Tab-separated table of C-alpha atoms and ligand atoms in Angstrom:
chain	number	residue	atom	x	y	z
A	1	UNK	CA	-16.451	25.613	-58.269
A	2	UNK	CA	-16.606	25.720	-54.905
A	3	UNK	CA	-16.666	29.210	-52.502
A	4	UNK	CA	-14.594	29.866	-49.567
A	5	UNK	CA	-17.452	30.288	-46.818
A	6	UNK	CA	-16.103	30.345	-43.601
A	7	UNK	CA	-19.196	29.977	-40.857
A	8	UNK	CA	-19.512	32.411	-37.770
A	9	UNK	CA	-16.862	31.821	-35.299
A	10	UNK	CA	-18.429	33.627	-32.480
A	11	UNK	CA	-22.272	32.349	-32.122
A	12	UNK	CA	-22.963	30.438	-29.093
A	13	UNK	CA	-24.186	27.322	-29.871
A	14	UNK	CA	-26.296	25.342	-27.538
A	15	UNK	CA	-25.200	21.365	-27.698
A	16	UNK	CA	-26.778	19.365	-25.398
A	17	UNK	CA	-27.577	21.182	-22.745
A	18	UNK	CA	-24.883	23.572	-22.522
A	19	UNK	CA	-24.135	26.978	-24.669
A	20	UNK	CA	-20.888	26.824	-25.998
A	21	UNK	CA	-18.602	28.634	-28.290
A	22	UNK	CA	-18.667	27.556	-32.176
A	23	UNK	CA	-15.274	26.058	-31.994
A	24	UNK	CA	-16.731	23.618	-29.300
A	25	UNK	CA	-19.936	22.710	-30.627
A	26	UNK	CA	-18.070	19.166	-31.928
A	27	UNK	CA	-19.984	16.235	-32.808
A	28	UNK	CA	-18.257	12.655	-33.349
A	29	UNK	CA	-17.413	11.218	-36.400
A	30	UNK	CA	-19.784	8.243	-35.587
A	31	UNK	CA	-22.693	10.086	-34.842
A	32	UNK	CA	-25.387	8.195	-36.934
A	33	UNK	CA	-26.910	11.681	-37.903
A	34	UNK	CA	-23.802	12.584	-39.764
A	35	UNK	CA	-22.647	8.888	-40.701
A	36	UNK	CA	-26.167	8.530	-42.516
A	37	UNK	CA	-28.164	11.320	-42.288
A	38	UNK	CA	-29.849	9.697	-39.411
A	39	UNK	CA	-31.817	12.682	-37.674
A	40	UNK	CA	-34.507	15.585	-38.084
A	41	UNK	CA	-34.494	19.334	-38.191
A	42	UNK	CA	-36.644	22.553	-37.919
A	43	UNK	CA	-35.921	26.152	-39.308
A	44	UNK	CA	-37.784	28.687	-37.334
A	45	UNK	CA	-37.493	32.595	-37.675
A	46	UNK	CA	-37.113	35.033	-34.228
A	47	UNK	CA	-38.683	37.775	-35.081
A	48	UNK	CA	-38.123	40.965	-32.438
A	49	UNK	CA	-36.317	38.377	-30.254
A	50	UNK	CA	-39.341	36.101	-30.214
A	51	UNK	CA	-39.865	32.481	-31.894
A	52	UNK	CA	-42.283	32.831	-35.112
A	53	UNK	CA	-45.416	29.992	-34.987
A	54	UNK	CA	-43.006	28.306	-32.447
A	55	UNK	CA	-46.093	25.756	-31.754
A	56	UNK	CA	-46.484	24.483	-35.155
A	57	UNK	CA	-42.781	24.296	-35.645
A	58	UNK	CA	-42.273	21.710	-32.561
A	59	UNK	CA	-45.724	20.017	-33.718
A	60	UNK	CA	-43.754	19.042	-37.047
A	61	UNK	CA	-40.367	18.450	-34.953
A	62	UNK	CA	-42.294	15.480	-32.934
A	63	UNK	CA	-44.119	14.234	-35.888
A	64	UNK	CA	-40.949	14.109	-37.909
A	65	UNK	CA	-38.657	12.372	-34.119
A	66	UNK	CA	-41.732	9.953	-34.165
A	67	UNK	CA	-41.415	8.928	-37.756
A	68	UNK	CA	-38.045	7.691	-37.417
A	69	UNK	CA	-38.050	6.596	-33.817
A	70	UNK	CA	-35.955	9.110	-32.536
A	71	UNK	CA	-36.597	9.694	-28.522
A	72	UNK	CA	-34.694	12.995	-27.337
A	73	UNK	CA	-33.985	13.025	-23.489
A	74	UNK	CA	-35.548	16.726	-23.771
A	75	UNK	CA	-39.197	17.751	-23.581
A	76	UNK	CA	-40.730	20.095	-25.582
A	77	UNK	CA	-40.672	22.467	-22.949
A	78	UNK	CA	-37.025	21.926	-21.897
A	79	UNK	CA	-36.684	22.278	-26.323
A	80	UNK	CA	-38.035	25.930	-25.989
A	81	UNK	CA	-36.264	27.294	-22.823
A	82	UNK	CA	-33.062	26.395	-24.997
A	83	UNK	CA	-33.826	27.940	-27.794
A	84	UNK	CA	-34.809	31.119	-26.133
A	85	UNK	CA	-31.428	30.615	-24.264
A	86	UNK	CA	-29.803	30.487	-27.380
A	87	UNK	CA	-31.769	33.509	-28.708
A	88	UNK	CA	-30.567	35.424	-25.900
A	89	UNK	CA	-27.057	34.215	-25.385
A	90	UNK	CA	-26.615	35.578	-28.983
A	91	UNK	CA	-28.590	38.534	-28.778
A	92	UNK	CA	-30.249	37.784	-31.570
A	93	UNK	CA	-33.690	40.312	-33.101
A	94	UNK	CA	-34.290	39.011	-36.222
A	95	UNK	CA	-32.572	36.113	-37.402
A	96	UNK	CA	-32.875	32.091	-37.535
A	97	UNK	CA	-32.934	29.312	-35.461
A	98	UNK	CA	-31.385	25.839	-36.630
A	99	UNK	CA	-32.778	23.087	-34.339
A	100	UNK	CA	-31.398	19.425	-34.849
A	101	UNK	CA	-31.900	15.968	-33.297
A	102	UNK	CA	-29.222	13.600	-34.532
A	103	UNK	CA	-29.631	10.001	-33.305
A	104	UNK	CA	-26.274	9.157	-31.653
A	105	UNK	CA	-22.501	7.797	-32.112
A	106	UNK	CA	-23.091	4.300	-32.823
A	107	UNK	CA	-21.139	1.566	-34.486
A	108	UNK	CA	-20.360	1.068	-38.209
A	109	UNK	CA	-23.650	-0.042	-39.564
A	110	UNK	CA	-26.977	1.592	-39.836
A	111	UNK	CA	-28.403	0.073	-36.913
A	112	UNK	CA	-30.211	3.102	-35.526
A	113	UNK	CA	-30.680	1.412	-31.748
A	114	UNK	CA	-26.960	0.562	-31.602
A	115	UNK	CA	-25.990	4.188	-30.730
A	116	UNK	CA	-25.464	6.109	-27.821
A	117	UNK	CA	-27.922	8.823	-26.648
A	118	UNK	CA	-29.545	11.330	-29.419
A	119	UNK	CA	-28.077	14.669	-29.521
A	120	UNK	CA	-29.927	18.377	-29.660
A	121	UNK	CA	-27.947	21.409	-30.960
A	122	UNK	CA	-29.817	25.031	-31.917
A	123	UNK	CA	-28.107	27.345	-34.061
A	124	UNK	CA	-28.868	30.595	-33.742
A	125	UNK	CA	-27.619	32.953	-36.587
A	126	UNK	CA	-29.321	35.068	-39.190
A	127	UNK	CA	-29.940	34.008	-42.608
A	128	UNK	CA	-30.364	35.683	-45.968
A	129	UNK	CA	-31.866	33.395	-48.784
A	130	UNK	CA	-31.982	35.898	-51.706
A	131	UNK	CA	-31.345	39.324	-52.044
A	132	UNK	CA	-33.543	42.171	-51.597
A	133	UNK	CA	-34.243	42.928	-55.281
A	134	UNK	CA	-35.820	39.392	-55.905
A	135	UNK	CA	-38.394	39.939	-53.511
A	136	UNK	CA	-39.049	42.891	-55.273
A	137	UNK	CA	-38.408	41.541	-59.008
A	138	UNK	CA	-39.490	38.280	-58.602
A	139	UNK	CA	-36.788	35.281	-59.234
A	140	UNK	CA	-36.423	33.180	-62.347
A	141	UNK	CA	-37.251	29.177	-61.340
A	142	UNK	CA	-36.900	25.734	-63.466
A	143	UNK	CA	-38.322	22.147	-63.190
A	144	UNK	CA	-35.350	19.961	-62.304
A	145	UNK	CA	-35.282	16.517	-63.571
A	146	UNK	CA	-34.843	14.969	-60.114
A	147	UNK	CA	-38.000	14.337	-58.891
A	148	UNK	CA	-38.813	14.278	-55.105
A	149	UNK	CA	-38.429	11.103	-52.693
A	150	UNK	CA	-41.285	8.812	-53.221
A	151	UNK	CA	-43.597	9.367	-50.054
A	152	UNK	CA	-42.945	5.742	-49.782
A	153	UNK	CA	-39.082	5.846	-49.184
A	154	UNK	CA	-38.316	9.121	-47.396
A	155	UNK	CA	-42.010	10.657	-46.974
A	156	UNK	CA	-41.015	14.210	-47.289
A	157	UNK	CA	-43.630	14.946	-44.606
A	158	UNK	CA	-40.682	14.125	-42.566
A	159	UNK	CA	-38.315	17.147	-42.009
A	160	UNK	CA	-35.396	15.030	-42.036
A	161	UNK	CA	-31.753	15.728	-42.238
A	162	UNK	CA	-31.592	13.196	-45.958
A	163	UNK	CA	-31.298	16.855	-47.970
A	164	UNK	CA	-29.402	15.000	-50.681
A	165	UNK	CA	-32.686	14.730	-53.110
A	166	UNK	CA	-33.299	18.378	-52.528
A	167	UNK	CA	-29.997	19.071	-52.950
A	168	UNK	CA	-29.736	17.264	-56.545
A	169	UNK	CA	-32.241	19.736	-57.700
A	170	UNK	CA	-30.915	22.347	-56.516
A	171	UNK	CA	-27.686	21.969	-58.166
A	172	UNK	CA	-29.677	21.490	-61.285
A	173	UNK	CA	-31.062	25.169	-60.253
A	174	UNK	CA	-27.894	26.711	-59.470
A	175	UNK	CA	-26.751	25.394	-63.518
A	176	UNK	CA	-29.479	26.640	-65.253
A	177	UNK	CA	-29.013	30.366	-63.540
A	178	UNK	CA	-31.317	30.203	-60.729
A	179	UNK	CA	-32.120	29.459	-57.340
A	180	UNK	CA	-34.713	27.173	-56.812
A	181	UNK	CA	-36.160	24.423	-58.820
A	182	UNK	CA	-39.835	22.991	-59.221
A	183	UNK	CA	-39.730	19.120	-58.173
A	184	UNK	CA	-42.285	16.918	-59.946
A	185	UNK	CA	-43.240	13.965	-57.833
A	186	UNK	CA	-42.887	10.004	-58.868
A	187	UNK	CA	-46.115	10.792	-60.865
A	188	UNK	CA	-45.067	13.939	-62.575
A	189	UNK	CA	-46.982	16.657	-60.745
A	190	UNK	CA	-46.238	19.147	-59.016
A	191	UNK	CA	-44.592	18.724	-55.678
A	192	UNK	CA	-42.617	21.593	-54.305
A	193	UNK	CA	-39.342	23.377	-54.727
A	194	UNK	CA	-35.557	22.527	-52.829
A	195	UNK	CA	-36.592	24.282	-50.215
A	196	UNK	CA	-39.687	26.029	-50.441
A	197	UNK	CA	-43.604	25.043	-51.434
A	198	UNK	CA	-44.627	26.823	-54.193
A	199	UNK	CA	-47.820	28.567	-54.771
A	200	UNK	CA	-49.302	29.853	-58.548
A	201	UNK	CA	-52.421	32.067	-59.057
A	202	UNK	CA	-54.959	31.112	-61.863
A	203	UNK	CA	-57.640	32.805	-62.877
A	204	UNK	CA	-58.156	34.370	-59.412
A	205	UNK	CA	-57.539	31.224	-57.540
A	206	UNK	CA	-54.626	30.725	-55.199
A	207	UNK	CA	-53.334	27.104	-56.136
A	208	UNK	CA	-50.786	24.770	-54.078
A	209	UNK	CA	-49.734	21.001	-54.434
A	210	UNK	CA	-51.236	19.017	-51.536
A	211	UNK	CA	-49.734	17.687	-49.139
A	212	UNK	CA	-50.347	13.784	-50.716
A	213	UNK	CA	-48.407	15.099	-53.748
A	214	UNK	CA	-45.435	14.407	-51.441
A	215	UNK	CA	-43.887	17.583	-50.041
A	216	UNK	CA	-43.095	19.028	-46.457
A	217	UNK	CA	-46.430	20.447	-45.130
A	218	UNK	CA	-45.104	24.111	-44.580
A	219	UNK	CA	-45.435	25.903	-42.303
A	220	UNK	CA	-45.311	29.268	-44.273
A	221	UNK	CA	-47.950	27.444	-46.644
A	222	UNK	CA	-50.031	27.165	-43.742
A	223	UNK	CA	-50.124	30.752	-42.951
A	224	UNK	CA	-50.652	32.046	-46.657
A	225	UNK	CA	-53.487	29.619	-46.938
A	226	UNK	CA	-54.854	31.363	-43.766
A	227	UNK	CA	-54.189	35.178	-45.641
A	228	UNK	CA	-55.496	34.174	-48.688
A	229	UNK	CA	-58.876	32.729	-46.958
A	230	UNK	CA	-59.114	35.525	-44.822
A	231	UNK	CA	-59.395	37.784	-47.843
A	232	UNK	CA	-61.748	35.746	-49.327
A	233	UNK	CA	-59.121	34.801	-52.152
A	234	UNK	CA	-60.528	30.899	-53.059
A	235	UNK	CA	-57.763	28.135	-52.247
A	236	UNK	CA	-57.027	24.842	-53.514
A	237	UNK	CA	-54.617	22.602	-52.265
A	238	UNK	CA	-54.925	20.122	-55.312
A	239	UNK	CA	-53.096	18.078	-57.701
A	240	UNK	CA	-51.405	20.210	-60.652
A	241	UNK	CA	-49.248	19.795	-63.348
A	242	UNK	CA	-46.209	21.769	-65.225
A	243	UNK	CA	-48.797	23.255	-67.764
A	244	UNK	CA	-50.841	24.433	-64.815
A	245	UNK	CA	-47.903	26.185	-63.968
A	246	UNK	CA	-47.507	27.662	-67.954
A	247	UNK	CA	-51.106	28.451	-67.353
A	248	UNK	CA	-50.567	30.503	-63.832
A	249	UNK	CA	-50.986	34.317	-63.800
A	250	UNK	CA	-48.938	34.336	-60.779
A	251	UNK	CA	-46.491	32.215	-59.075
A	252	UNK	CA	-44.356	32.561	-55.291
A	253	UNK	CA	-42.811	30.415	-52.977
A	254	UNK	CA	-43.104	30.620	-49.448
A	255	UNK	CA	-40.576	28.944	-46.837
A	256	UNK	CA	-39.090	29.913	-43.370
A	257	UNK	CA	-36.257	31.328	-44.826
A	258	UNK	CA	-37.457	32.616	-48.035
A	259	UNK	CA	-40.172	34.066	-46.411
A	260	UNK	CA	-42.333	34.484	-49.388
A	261	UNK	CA	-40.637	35.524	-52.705
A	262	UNK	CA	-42.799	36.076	-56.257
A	263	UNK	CA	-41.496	33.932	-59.440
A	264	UNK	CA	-41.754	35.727	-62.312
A	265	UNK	CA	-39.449	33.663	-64.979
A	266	UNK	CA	-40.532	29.748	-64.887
A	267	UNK	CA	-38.984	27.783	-67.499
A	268	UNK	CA	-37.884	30.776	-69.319
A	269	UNK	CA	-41.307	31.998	-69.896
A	270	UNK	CA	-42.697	35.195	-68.339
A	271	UNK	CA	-44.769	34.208	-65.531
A	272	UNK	CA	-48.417	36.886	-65.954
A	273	UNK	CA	-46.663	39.962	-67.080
A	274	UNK	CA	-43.088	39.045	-65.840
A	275	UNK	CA	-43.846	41.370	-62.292
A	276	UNK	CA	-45.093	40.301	-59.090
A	277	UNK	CA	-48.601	39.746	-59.143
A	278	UNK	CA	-51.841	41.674	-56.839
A	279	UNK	CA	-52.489	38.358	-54.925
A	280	UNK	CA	-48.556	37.691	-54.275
A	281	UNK	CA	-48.062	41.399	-53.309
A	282	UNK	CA	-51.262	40.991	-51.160
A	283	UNK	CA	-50.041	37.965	-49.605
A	284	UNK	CA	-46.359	38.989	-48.675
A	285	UNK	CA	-47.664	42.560	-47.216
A	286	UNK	CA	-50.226	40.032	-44.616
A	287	UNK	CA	-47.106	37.949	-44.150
A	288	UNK	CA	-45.542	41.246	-42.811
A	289	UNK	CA	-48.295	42.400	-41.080
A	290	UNK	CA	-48.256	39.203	-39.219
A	291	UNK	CA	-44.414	39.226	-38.588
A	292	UNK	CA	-45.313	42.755	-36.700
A	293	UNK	CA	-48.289	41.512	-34.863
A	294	UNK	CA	-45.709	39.598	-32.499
A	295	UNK	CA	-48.533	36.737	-32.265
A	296	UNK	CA	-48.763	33.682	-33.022
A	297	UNK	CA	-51.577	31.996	-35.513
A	298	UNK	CA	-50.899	28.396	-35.716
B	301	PMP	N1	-40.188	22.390	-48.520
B	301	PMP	C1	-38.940	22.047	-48.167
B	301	PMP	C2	-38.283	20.917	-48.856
B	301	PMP	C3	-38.286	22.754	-47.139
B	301	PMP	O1	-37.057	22.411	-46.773
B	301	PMP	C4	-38.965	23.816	-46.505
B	301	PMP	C5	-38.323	24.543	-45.366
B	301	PMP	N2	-37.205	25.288	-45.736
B	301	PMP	C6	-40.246	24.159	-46.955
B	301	PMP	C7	-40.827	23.412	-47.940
B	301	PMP	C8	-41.005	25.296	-46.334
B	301	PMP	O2	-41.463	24.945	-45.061
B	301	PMP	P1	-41.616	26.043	-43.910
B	301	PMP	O3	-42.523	27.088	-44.422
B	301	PMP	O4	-42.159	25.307	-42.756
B	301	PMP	O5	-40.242	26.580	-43.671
């Protein structure tokens, strides 16, 4: 069942301190990140050649290094200038930036201080997440029976490069038709989606898991908290169940990539009327409206 998907051959990648082409952007077999997953990540948008909420984005990269006691021979500072190298080196307007921290080669054995130096590589590419029409539409969604990591084994707080839970649902997704899923947490709430929080609309209010439901403390989230409040639309980050959801006039999911897309099929039931809702609509045209400010709000 698999696709042939052959990645961009011609990017410049930046690998430790050095652009290079795709073909040479190698890492080594024992690197602990690959060996075991054994590193952290951050997605973050360039709009009109410029990093998107670039602050809160390396905020969550150094919480996420100091939960698993990664230390990266690169400041924050230095993190940036290579990233905007990278954004330049592909001249890149709108696209995506892949930053990763992989603790190093090591031996055989999960010892994470019996490796060499951590490495830093920043893709820089563009991404596409769904097509046009479902932002438009809305997309059909399902709870998957694999629930997300316990905040006590993997906190997923932590943006870390163990996708395999995520990725379990999302298979689950992809075989019921669709492309996300709604993961309950250990104690059958809501949590979030694969890759995305997920936000519903009842009875005027704009509802989202919080963050001690266990799920990654978007950064997206953040800023449709901010739109909604601004427009005086009440917010509760709260603890909510699948009936909730059943319950919910509207429904979206917001996410670097994703940007923010309305669900309008949840469990095959119409979500509201089955169409994008007035408070999703309002929220995606401030997200865009923000995108075009050029400034930063986080
Ligand atoms: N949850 C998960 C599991 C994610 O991987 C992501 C990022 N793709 C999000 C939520 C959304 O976070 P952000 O808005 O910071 O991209």
């Amino acid at each position: 069942m698999t696709q042939d998907y052959t990645p961009k051959a011609n990017l410049k990648i930046w690998l430790d301190g050095r652009l290079v082409p795709t073909a040479e952007a190698k890492i080594s077999v024992f690197s602990h990140g690959l060996l075991y997953g054994d590193g952290v990540f951050e997605g973050i948008r360039v709009y009109g050649g410029r990093l998107f909420e670039c602050r809160a984005h390396l905020e969550r990269f150094a919480n996420s290094l100091n939960a698993i006691r990664l230390q990266l021979p690169w400041t924050n500072d230095q993190i940036v200038e290579a990233m905007k190298e990278t954004i330049k080196a592909n001249g890149t307007k709108d696209g995506y930036i892949r930053l990763v921290a992989l603790r190093g080669a090591g031996t055989l054995g999960i010892h994470p201080f019996r490796t060499v130096s951590p490495q830093v590589f920043i893709i820089c590419d563009t991404i596409q997440m769904y097509e046009p029409s479902m932002y438009e539409k809305g997309m059909s969604v399902v709870t998957a029976s694999t629930i997300r990591n316990h905040p006590n084994a993997l906190a997923p707080q932590i943006k870390s490069l163990n996708y395999l839970n995520n990725i379990l649902a999302k298979i689950e997704a992809i075989d019921a038709g669709c492309l996300e899923a709604v993961m309950l947490n250990h104690e059958g709430y809501v949590g979030e989606c694969t890759g995305d929080n997920l936000f519903a609309v009842q009875n005027g209010r704009l509802r989202t898991p919080a963050t001690h439901c266990g799920l990654l403390g978007g950064i997206t989230r953040r800023l449709v908290l901010h739109f909604a409040q601004k427009r005086g639309i009440p917010t509760d980050e709260c603890t909510m169940t699948r009936a909730d959801l059943y319950f919910s006039q509207e429904m979206f999911i917001s996410g670097t990539g994703a940007e923010i897309c309305p669900i309008t099929q949840f469990d095959k039931r119409p979500v509201g009327d089955g169409k994008p809702g007035p408070i999703t609509k309002q929220v995606m045209s401030d997200f865009r409206g923000h995108i075009r400010s050029g400034e930063d709000l986080l």
